[in-house]
CSV table of C-alpha atoms in Angstrom, one decimal:
chain,number,residue,atom,x,y,z
F,20,UNK,CA,-8.5,-18.6,-13.2
F,21,UNK,CA,-8.1,-18.5,-9.4
F,22,UNK,CA,-5.3,-16.0,-8.4
F,23,UNK,CA,-2.8,-16.8,-5.9
F,24,UNK,CA,-4.2,-15.0,-3.4
F,25,UNK,CA,-7.5,-16.8,-3.6
F,26,UNK,CA,-6.2,-20.0,-3.6
F,27,UNK,CA,-3.9,-19.1,-0.4
F,28,UNK,CA,-7.0,-18.0,1.3
F,29,UNK,CA,-9.2,-21.0,0.5
F,30,UNK,CA,-5.9,-23.1,1.6
F,31,UNK,CA,-5.9,-21.3,4.7
F,32,UNK,CA,-9.6,-22.0,5.3
F,33,UNK,CA,-9.4,-25.5,4.5
F,34,UNK,CA,-6.3,-25.9,7.3
F,35,UNK,CA,-8.4,-24.2,9.5
F,36,UNK,CA,-11.3,-26.7,9.0
F,37,UNK,CA,-9.2,-29.7,9.3
F,38,UNK,CA,-7.9,-28.2,12.4
F,39,UNK,CA,-11.3,-28.1,13.7
F,40,UNK,CA,-12.1,-31.2,12.7
F,41,UNK,CA,-9.1,-33.0,14.4
F,42,UNK,CA,-10.2,-31.0,17.8
F,43,UNK,CA,-13.9,-32.2,17.6
F,44,UNK,CA,-12.3,-35.8,18.3
F,45,UNK,CA,-10.4,-34.4,21.4
F,46,UNK,CA,-11.6,-36.0,24.8
F,47,UNK,CA,-11.2,-32.8,26.6
F,48,UNK,CA,-13.1,-30.8,23.9
F,49,UNK,CA,-15.6,-34.0,23.5
F,50,UNK,CA,-16.2,-33.6,27.7
F,51,UNK,CA,-17.0,-29.6,27.4
F,52,UNK,CA,-20.1,-29.0,26.1
F,53,UNK,CA,-19.6,-25.5,25.3
F,54,UNK,CA,-16.1,-25.9,23.6
F,55,UNK,CA,-17.6,-28.5,21.4
F,56,UNK,CA,-20.3,-26.3,20.4
F,57,UNK,CA,-18.3,-23.2,19.8
F,58,UNK,CA,-15.7,-25.7,17.6
F,59,UNK,CA,-18.9,-27.3,15.5
F,60,UNK,CA,-20.1,-23.8,14.6
F,61,UNK,CA,-17.1,-22.6,13.3
F,62,UNK,CA,-16.4,-25.4,11.4
F,63,UNK,CA,-20.2,-25.8,10.2
F,64,UNK,CA,-19.4,-22.1,8.7
F,65,UNK,CA,-16.4,-23.4,6.6
F,66,UNK,CA,-17.9,-26.7,5.5
F,67,UNK,CA,-19.4,-25.5,2.3
F,68,UNK,CA,-16.5,-23.6,1.2
F,69,UNK,CA,-14.1,-26.7,1.8
F,70,UNK,CA,-16.5,-28.9,-0.1
F,71,UNK,CA,-16.4,-26.9,-2.9
F,72,UNK,CA,-12.8,-26.0,-3.0
F,73,UNK,CA,-12.2,-30.3,-2.8
F,74,UNK,CA,-14.5,-30.4,-5.8
F,75,UNK,CA,-12.8,-27.7,-7.5
F,76,UNK,CA,-9.7,-29.5,-7.1
F,77,UNK,CA,-11.3,-32.7,-8.3
F,78,UNK,CA,-12.6,-30.9,-11.4
F,79,UNK,CA,-9.2,-29.7,-12.1
F,80,UNK,CA,-7.6,-33.0,-12.0
F,81,UNK,CA,-10.4,-34.9,-14.2
F,82,UNK,CA,-9.5,-32.0,-16.6
F,83,UNK,CA,-5.5,-32.7,-16.7
F,84,UNK,CA,-6.2,-36.5,-16.9
F,85,UNK,CA,-8.5,-36.0,-19.7
F,86,UNK,CA,-6.0,-33.8,-21.5
F,87,UNK,CA,-3.2,-36.4,-20.7
F,88,UNK,CA,-5.3,-38.8,-22.8
F,89,UNK,CA,-5.4,-36.7,-25.7
F,90,UNK,CA,-2.2,-37.6,-26.4
F,91,UNK,CA,-2.8,-41.0,-26.8
F,92,UNK,CA,-2.5,-43.3,-29.7
F,93,UNK,CA,-5.7,-44.9,-29.1
F,94,UNK,CA,-8.4,-43.0,-31.4
F,95,UNK,CA,-11.2,-43.8,-29.1
F,96,UNK,CA,-9.3,-42.9,-25.9
F,97,UNK,CA,-8.8,-39.8,-27.8
F,98,UNK,CA,-12.3,-39.3,-28.7
F,99,UNK,CA,-13.8,-40.1,-25.3
F,100,UNK,CA,-11.3,-37.5,-23.8
F,101,UNK,CA,-12.6,-35.0,-26.3
F,102,UNK,CA,-16.3,-35.8,-24.8
F,103,UNK,CA,-15.1,-35.5,-21.2
F,104,UNK,CA,-13.2,-32.3,-21.9
F,105,UNK,CA,-16.2,-30.7,-23.6
F,106,UNK,CA,-18.4,-31.4,-20.8
F,107,UNK,CA,-16.1,-30.5,-17.8
F,108,UNK,CA,-14.4,-27.3,-19.2
F,109,UNK,CA,-17.8,-25.2,-19.1
F,110,UNK,CA,-17.9,-26.1,-15.3
F,111,UNK,CA,-14.6,-24.4,-14.5
F,112,UNK,CA,-15.8,-20.6,-14.5
F,113,UNK,CA,-18.9,-21.0,-12.5
F,114,UNK,CA,-17.1,-23.3,-10.0
F,115,UNK,CA,-14.8,-20.6,-9.6
F,116,UNK,CA,-16.8,-17.8,-9.3
F,117,UNK,CA,-18.8,-19.9,-6.7
F,118,UNK,CA,-15.4,-20.0,-4.6
F,119,UNK,CA,-14.7,-16.6,-4.7
F,120,UNK,CA,-18.1,-15.7,-3.5
F,121,UNK,CA,-17.2,-18.2,-0.4
F,122,UNK,CA,-14.7,-15.4,0.5
F,123,UNK,CA,-17.0,-12.6,0.8
F,124,UNK,CA,-17.3,-11.4,4.3
F,125,UNK,CA,-20.5,-12.7,6.1
F,126,UNK,CA,-23.3,-10.2,6.7
F,127,UNK,CA,-24.0,-10.6,10.6
F,128,UNK,CA,-27.5,-9.6,9.8
F,129,UNK,CA,-28.2,-12.3,7.0
F,130,UNK,CA,-29.6,-15.2,9.2
F,131,UNK,CA,-32.0,-12.6,10.8
F,132,UNK,CA,-36.0,-12.6,10.4
F,133,UNK,CA,-37.2,-9.5,8.7
F,134,UNK,CA,-40.0,-6.6,8.8
F,135,UNK,CA,-41.2,-6.3,5.5
F,136,UNK,CA,-42.7,-2.5,4.7
F,137,UNK,CA,-44.7,-2.0,1.1
F,138,UNK,CA,-46.1,1.4,0.6
F,139,UNK,CA,-48.3,3.0,-2.3
F,140,UNK,CA,-46.5,5.8,-4.1
F,141,UNK,CA,-47.0,8.0,-6.8
F,142,UNK,CA,-50.0,6.9,-8.9
F,143,UNK,CA,-53.1,6.9,-6.9
F,144,UNK,CA,-55.6,4.0,-6.8
F,145,UNK,CA,-53.2,2.2,-9.3
F,146,UNK,CA,-50.5,2.1,-7.0
F,147,UNK,CA,-52.3,0.9,-4.1
F,148,UNK,CA,-53.4,-2.1,-6.3
F,149,UNK,CA,-50.1,-2.6,-7.2
F,150,UNK,CA,-48.9,-2.5,-3.8
F,151,UNK,CA,-51.4,-5.2,-3.0
F,152,UNK,CA,-50.0,-7.4,-5.7
F,153,UNK,CA,-46.0,-6.9,-4.6
F,154,UNK,CA,-47.2,-7.4,-1.1
F,155,UNK,CA,-49.0,-10.9,-2.7
F,156,UNK,CA,-45.7,-11.5,-4.5
F,157,UNK,CA,-43.7,-11.5,-1.3
F,158,UNK,CA,-46.0,-13.4,0.6
F,159,UNK,CA,-46.1,-16.3,-2.0
F,160,UNK,CA,-42.2,-16.3,-2.4
F,161,UNK,CA,-41.9,-16.9,1.2
F,162,UNK,CA,-44.9,-19.5,1.4
F,163,UNK,CA,-42.3,-21.4,-1.3
F,164,UNK,CA,-39.5,-21.0,1.0
F,165,UNK,CA,-41.3,-22.6,4.3
F,166,UNK,CA,-41.1,-19.1,5.8
F,167,UNK,CA,-43.7,-17.7,8.6
F,168,UNK,CA,-45.8,-14.4,7.8
F,169,UNK,CA,-47.9,-12.0,10.0
F,170,UNK,CA,-49.5,-8.8,8.9
F,171,UNK,CA,-49.2,-6.5,12.0
F,172,UNK,CA,-50.0,-3.0,10.6
F,173,UNK,CA,-52.2,-2.6,7.3
F,174,UNK,CA,-53.8,0.9,6.0
F,175,UNK,CA,-56.4,-0.4,3.1
F,176,UNK,CA,-56.8,1.7,0.1
F,177,UNK,CA,-59.4,1.8,-2.7
F,178,UNK,CA,-60.3,-0.9,-5.0
F,179,UNK,CA,-59.0,-3.3,-3.0
F,180,UNK,CA,-55.6,-2.1,-2.8
F,181,UNK,CA,-53.2,-0.9,0.2
F,182,UNK,CA,-51.8,2.1,1.4
F,183,UNK,CA,-49.4,0.6,3.2
F,184,UNK,CA,-48.8,-2.7,5.0
F,185,UNK,CA,-46.4,-4.1,7.4
F,186,UNK,CA,-45.5,-7.7,7.4
F,187,UNK,CA,-42.9,-10.0,9.7
F,188,UNK,CA,-41.5,-12.8,7.9
F,189,UNK,CA,-39.5,-15.4,9.8
F,190,UNK,CA,-37.4,-18.4,8.6
F,191,UNK,CA,-34.1,-19.5,7.7
F,192,UNK,CA,-31.9,-16.3,6.4
F,193,UNK,CA,-34.6,-14.4,5.2
F,194,UNK,CA,-32.6,-11.0,5.5
F,195,UNK,CA,-30.1,-12.9,2.9
F,196,UNK,CA,-32.6,-13.2,0.6
F,197,UNK,CA,-34.5,-10.1,0.6
F,198,UNK,CA,-32.2,-7.5,1.6
F,199,UNK,CA,-31.7,-6.5,-1.9
F,200,UNK,CA,-35.4,-5.5,-2.4
F,201,UNK,CA,-35.4,-2.1,-0.5
F,202,UNK,CA,-36.5,0.5,-2.7
F,203,UNK,CA,-38.8,2.1,-5.7
F,204,UNK,CA,-40.3,-0.7,-7.5
F,205,UNK,CA,-42.3,0.8,-10.8
F,206,UNK,CA,-45.2,-0.4,-12.9
F,207,UNK,CA,-46.0,0.3,-16.2
F,208,UNK,CA,-49.6,-0.9,-17.6
F,209,UNK,CA,-53.1,0.2,-18.5
F,210,UNK,CA,-55.0,0.3,-15.1
F,211,UNK,CA,-58.4,-1.2,-14.6
F,212,UNK,CA,-59.9,2.0,-14.0
F,213,UNK,CA,-58.2,3.3,-17.3
F,214,UNK,CA,-60.9,3.6,-20.3
F,215,UNK,CA,-58.8,4.8,-22.7
F,216,UNK,CA,-56.4,2.0,-22.7
F,217,UNK,CA,-53.3,4.4,-21.8
F,218,UNK,CA,-50.3,3.0,-20.2
F,219,UNK,CA,-49.5,4.6,-16.6
F,220,UNK,CA,-46.8,4.4,-14.5
F,221,UNK,CA,-46.8,4.1,-10.7
F,222,UNK,CA,-44.7,3.1,-8.0
F,223,UNK,CA,-44.6,1.4,-4.8
F,224,UNK,CA,-41.9,1.8,-2.0
F,225,UNK,CA,-40.0,-1.4,-0.6
F,226,UNK,CA,-38.1,-1.2,2.9
F,227,UNK,CA,-36.8,-5.0,4.2
F,228,UNK,CA,-35.3,-4.0,7.7
F,229,UNK,CA,-33.8,-6.9,9.9
F,230,UNK,CA,-35.4,-7.5,13.2
F,231,UNK,CA,-33.0,-6.4,16.0
F,232,UNK,CA,-32.9,-7.8,19.4
F,233,UNK,CA,-32.7,-5.3,22.6
F,234,UNK,CA,-28.7,-6.1,22.3
F,235,UNK,CA,-28.8,-4.5,18.9
F,236,UNK,CA,-30.7,-1.4,19.8
F,237,UNK,CA,-31.0,0.3,23.4
F,238,UNK,CA,-33.8,2.5,23.7
F,239,UNK,CA,-34.5,4.8,26.6
F,240,UNK,CA,-38.2,4.4,27.6
F,241,UNK,CA,-37.9,8.1,28.3
F,242,UNK,CA,-37.6,8.8,24.8
F,243,UNK,CA,-40.8,6.9,23.9
F,244,UNK,CA,-44.3,8.6,23.8
F,245,UNK,CA,-47.1,5.8,23.3
F,246,UNK,CA,-50.7,6.6,22.3
F,247,UNK,CA,-53.6,4.4,22.2
F,248,UNK,CA,-56.9,4.0,20.0
F,249,UNK,CA,-58.9,2.0,18.7
F,250,UNK,CA,-58.1,-0.6,15.7
F,251,UNK,CA,-59.8,0.6,12.7
F,252,UNK,CA,-60.6,-1.4,9.4
F,253,UNK,CA,-61.4,-0.8,5.9
F,254,UNK,CA,-63.2,2.5,5.3
F,255,UNK,CA,-62.3,3.2,8.9
F,256,UNK,CA,-64.9,1.7,10.8
F,257,UNK,CA,-63.7,0.5,14.4
F,258,UNK,CA,-63.1,-3.0,15.0
F,259,UNK,CA,-62.9,-3.3,18.5
F,260,UNK,CA,-64.4,-1.9,21.3
F,261,UNK,CA,-61.4,-1.2,23.4
F,262,UNK,CA,-58.1,1.3,22.8
F,263,UNK,CA,-56.1,-2.0,21.7
F,264,UNK,CA,-54.0,-0.5,19.2
F,265,UNK,CA,-50.8,1.1,20.0
F,266,UNK,CA,-48.6,4.3,18.3
F,267,UNK,CA,-45.1,4.6,19.4
F,268,UNK,CA,-42.9,7.7,18.6
F,269,UNK,CA,-39.6,7.5,19.2
F,270,UNK,CA,-38.9,11.4,20.1
F,271,UNK,CA,-35.0,11.8,19.7
F,272,UNK,CA,-35.3,10.2,15.9
F,273,UNK,CA,-39.0,11.3,14.8
F,274,UNK,CA,-39.9,7.5,14.0
F,275,UNK,CA,-43.4,6.6,14.1
F,276,UNK,CA,-44.7,3.0,14.0
F,277,UNK,CA,-48.1,1.6,15.1
F,278,UNK,CA,-49.6,-1.9,15.6
F,279,UNK,CA,-53.4,-2.4,15.7
F,280,UNK,CA,-53.5,-6.4,14.4
F,281,UNK,CA,-54.0,-8.2,18.0
F,282,UNK,CA,-57.0,-7.7,20.3
F,283,UNK,CA,-54.5,-7.3,23.0
F,284,UNK,CA,-52.6,-3.6,23.5
F,285,UNK,CA,-49.8,-5.5,25.2
F,286,UNK,CA,-49.2,-7.6,22.2
F,287,UNK,CA,-49.6,-4.5,19.8
F,288,UNK,CA,-47.2,-2.7,22.2
F,289,UNK,CA,-44.7,-5.6,21.8
F,290,UNK,CA,-45.0,-5.8,18.1
F,291,UNK,CA,-45.1,-1.9,17.8
F,292,UNK,CA,-41.2,-2.1,19.8
F,293,UNK,CA,-40.1,-4.8,17.5
F,294,UNK,CA,-41.2,-2.5,14.5
F,295,UNK,CA,-39.4,0.5,16.3
F,296,UNK,CA,-36.1,-1.6,16.9
F,297,UNK,CA,-35.9,-2.7,13.2
F,298,UNK,CA,-36.5,0.6,12.3
F,299,UNK,CA,-33.6,2.2,14.4
F,300,UNK,CA,-31.3,-0.5,13.4
F,301,UNK,CA,-31.8,0.2,9.9
F,302,UNK,CA,-31.0,3.6,10.3
F,303,UNK,CA,-27.7,2.8,12.1
F,304,UNK,CA,-27.0,0.1,9.0
F,305,UNK,CA,-27.7,3.2,6.7
F,306,UNK,CA,-25.6,5.6,8.4
F,307,UNK,CA,-22.7,3.0,8.6
F,308,UNK,CA,-23.0,2.0,4.7
F,309,UNK,CA,-23.3,5.8,3.7
F,310,UNK,CA,-19.9,6.3,5.6
F,311,UNK,CA,-18.5,3.4,3.7
F,312,UNK,CA,-19.7,5.0,0.3
F,313,UNK,CA,-18.3,8.2,1.2
F,314,UNK,CA,-14.9,6.7,1.9
F,315,UNK,CA,-14.6,4.8,-1.1
F,316,UNK,CA,-16.7,7.4,-3.3
F,317,UNK,CA,-19.1,4.7,-5.0
F,318,UNK,CA,-22.7,3.8,-4.7
F,319,UNK,CA,-23.4,0.4,-4.1
F,320,UNK,CA,-27.1,0.4,-4.0
F,321,UNK,CA,-28.1,-2.2,-1.3
F,322,UNK,CA,-31.7,-0.9,-0.2
F,323,UNK,CA,-31.7,2.9,-0.8
F,324,UNK,CA,-35.4,3.3,-0.5
F,325,UNK,CA,-35.5,6.3,-2.6
F,326,UNK,CA,-33.4,4.2,-5.4
F,327,UNK,CA,-35.7,3.2,-8.3
F,328,UNK,CA,-34.8,-0.7,-8.5
F,329,UNK,CA,-37.3,-2.4,-10.6
F,330,UNK,CA,-39.6,-2.0,-13.6
F,331,UNK,CA,-42.3,-4.2,-13.9
F,332,UNK,CA,-43.7,-3.5,-17.6
F,333,UNK,CA,-46.8,-5.8,-18.1
F,334,UNK,CA,-47.3,-4.7,-21.8
F,335,UNK,CA,-43.9,-6.3,-22.7
F,336,UNK,CA,-44.4,-8.7,-20.1
F,337,UNK,CA,-41.2,-7.9,-18.8
F,338,UNK,CA,-39.1,-7.3,-15.5
F,339,UNK,CA,-36.0,-5.6,-15.2
F,340,UNK,CA,-33.6,-4.9,-12.3
F,341,UNK,CA,-32.1,-1.5,-13.5
F,342,UNK,CA,-29.2,-1.9,-10.8
F,343,UNK,CA,-27.6,-5.3,-12.1
F,344,UNK,CA,-29.2,-4.8,-15.9
F,345,UNK,CA,-30.9,-8.0,-15.2
F,346,UNK,CA,-34.0,-8.9,-17.5
F,347,UNK,CA,-36.7,-11.6,-17.5
F,348,UNK,CA,-40.1,-12.3,-18.8
F,349,UNK,CA,-43.4,-14.1,-17.5
F,350,UNK,CA,-44.8,-11.6,-15.2
F,351,UNK,CA,-47.3,-13.7,-14.2
F,352,UNK,CA,-45.2,-16.0,-12.5
F,353,UNK,CA,-43.3,-13.2,-11.0
F,354,UNK,CA,-46.3,-11.7,-9.4
F,355,UNK,CA,-47.3,-15.2,-8.0
F,356,UNK,CA,-43.8,-15.1,-6.2
F,357,UNK,CA,-41.5,-16.9,-8.9
F,358,UNK,CA,-38.4,-14.3,-8.0
F,359,UNK,CA,-36.0,-16.8,-6.8
F,360,UNK,CA,-33.7,-16.2,-10.3
F,361,UNK,CA,-34.0,-12.2,-9.7
F,362,UNK,CA,-33.1,-12.6,-5.9
F,363,UNK,CA,-30.1,-15.2,-6.6
F,364,UNK,CA,-28.9,-12.6,-9.4
F,365,UNK,CA,-28.9,-10.0,-6.8
F,366,UNK,CA,-27.2,-11.8,-4.3
F,367,UNK,CA,-24.3,-12.9,-7.0
F,368,UNK,CA,-24.1,-9.3,-8.1
F,369,UNK,CA,-23.5,-7.7,-4.9
F,370,UNK,CA,-21.4,-10.8,-3.4
F,371,UNK,CA,-19.0,-10.4,-6.2
F,372,UNK,CA,-18.8,-6.6,-5.9
F,373,UNK,CA,-17.9,-6.9,-2.2
F,374,UNK,CA,-15.1,-9.5,-3.2
F,375,UNK,CA,-14.0,-7.0,-5.4
F,376,UNK,CA,-13.9,-3.9,-2.6
F,377,UNK,CA,-12.4,-6.7,-0.1
F,378,UNK,CA,-9.6,-7.3,-2.6
F,379,UNK,CA,-8.9,-3.6,-3.0
F,380,UNK,CA,-8.7,-2.7,0.2
F,381,UNK,CA,-6.5,-5.7,0.9
F,382,UNK,CA,-4.3,-4.5,-2.0
F,383,UNK,CA,-4.0,-1.1,-0.4
F,384,UNK,CA,-3.4,-2.4,3.0
F,385,UNK,CA,0.3,-2.3,4.3
F,386,UNK,CA,2.4,-5.7,4.1
F,387,UNK,CA,2.4,-5.9,8.2
F,388,UNK,CA,-1.4,-4.9,8.3
F,389,UNK,CA,-2.2,-7.8,5.8
F,390,UNK,CA,0.0,-10.4,7.7
F,391,UNK,CA,-2.1,-9.4,10.8
């Protein structure tokens, strides 16, 4: 059951939505393109919450109406009411959880595109092979979502594996979906190179960074060191006759990025700058997250690269997300990009956690501060 505080906040959102709807019919607002766009944008941001709230109210009314019919003398009416209630009651819990999630503060980076890095970790050639499979998993998932992907840097490994690869992914709310994929992905299986049939454990590290605009991260040109070199392919052979590949070093942080996918040095430099901004932006986000974690003395686990987040156990055909105790089977489908259920489970878990944290903070705030 929704608490009075949650209902009060939802009612306030609905009131604001109705106010904005009314203002959109104001001739003065209509004649002002900028004001109209601003109000329309705010209203659009509230619409899903209001739609869910009104659907919940209708559900509650339907429940009340059918419960009232249980007191009727007509046995057929009572039986119909019982059937209706049997179908309606299971809908209440999910509807309430969905409404609570609508109250979670929005992550300002959720709508951003991302830079995805996949790196082979412990496990030698097998780690490189699994890194290539994890990359394919995300590319196939992106394809299912209609997102655009571009490989901007890669280092081939042995046996068609990869040492590391960097990809840009652009589309609708990419970071919102992929931000919980950062961390260590562990695989347990018998490698193709294993003659004795023994199960090996290897790891792959995934990093998901929101693309940062220049307004997000200011980089002093004096802090940059640029090196150019010839692009190399598998085995180290040169694939270009000019020094088109670019390596940028951010001297204050020590962050190094490189891009060699384009034939144009300028294009490679621009992409390297985009990668560098994303890395520096992510470092700042991690710094802020660490400060919040220290303040509330709890670990949220929303993307620490050193955190073991998931195990792919091939002998048992099982994927386990250790952060949320989530398990599913059918690894062939997972590796082919069928991971929406895993992603949604993570998003729901952390959204609920964020809502609990926000409620705790609100409960601990002084009354005057809460009213503000």
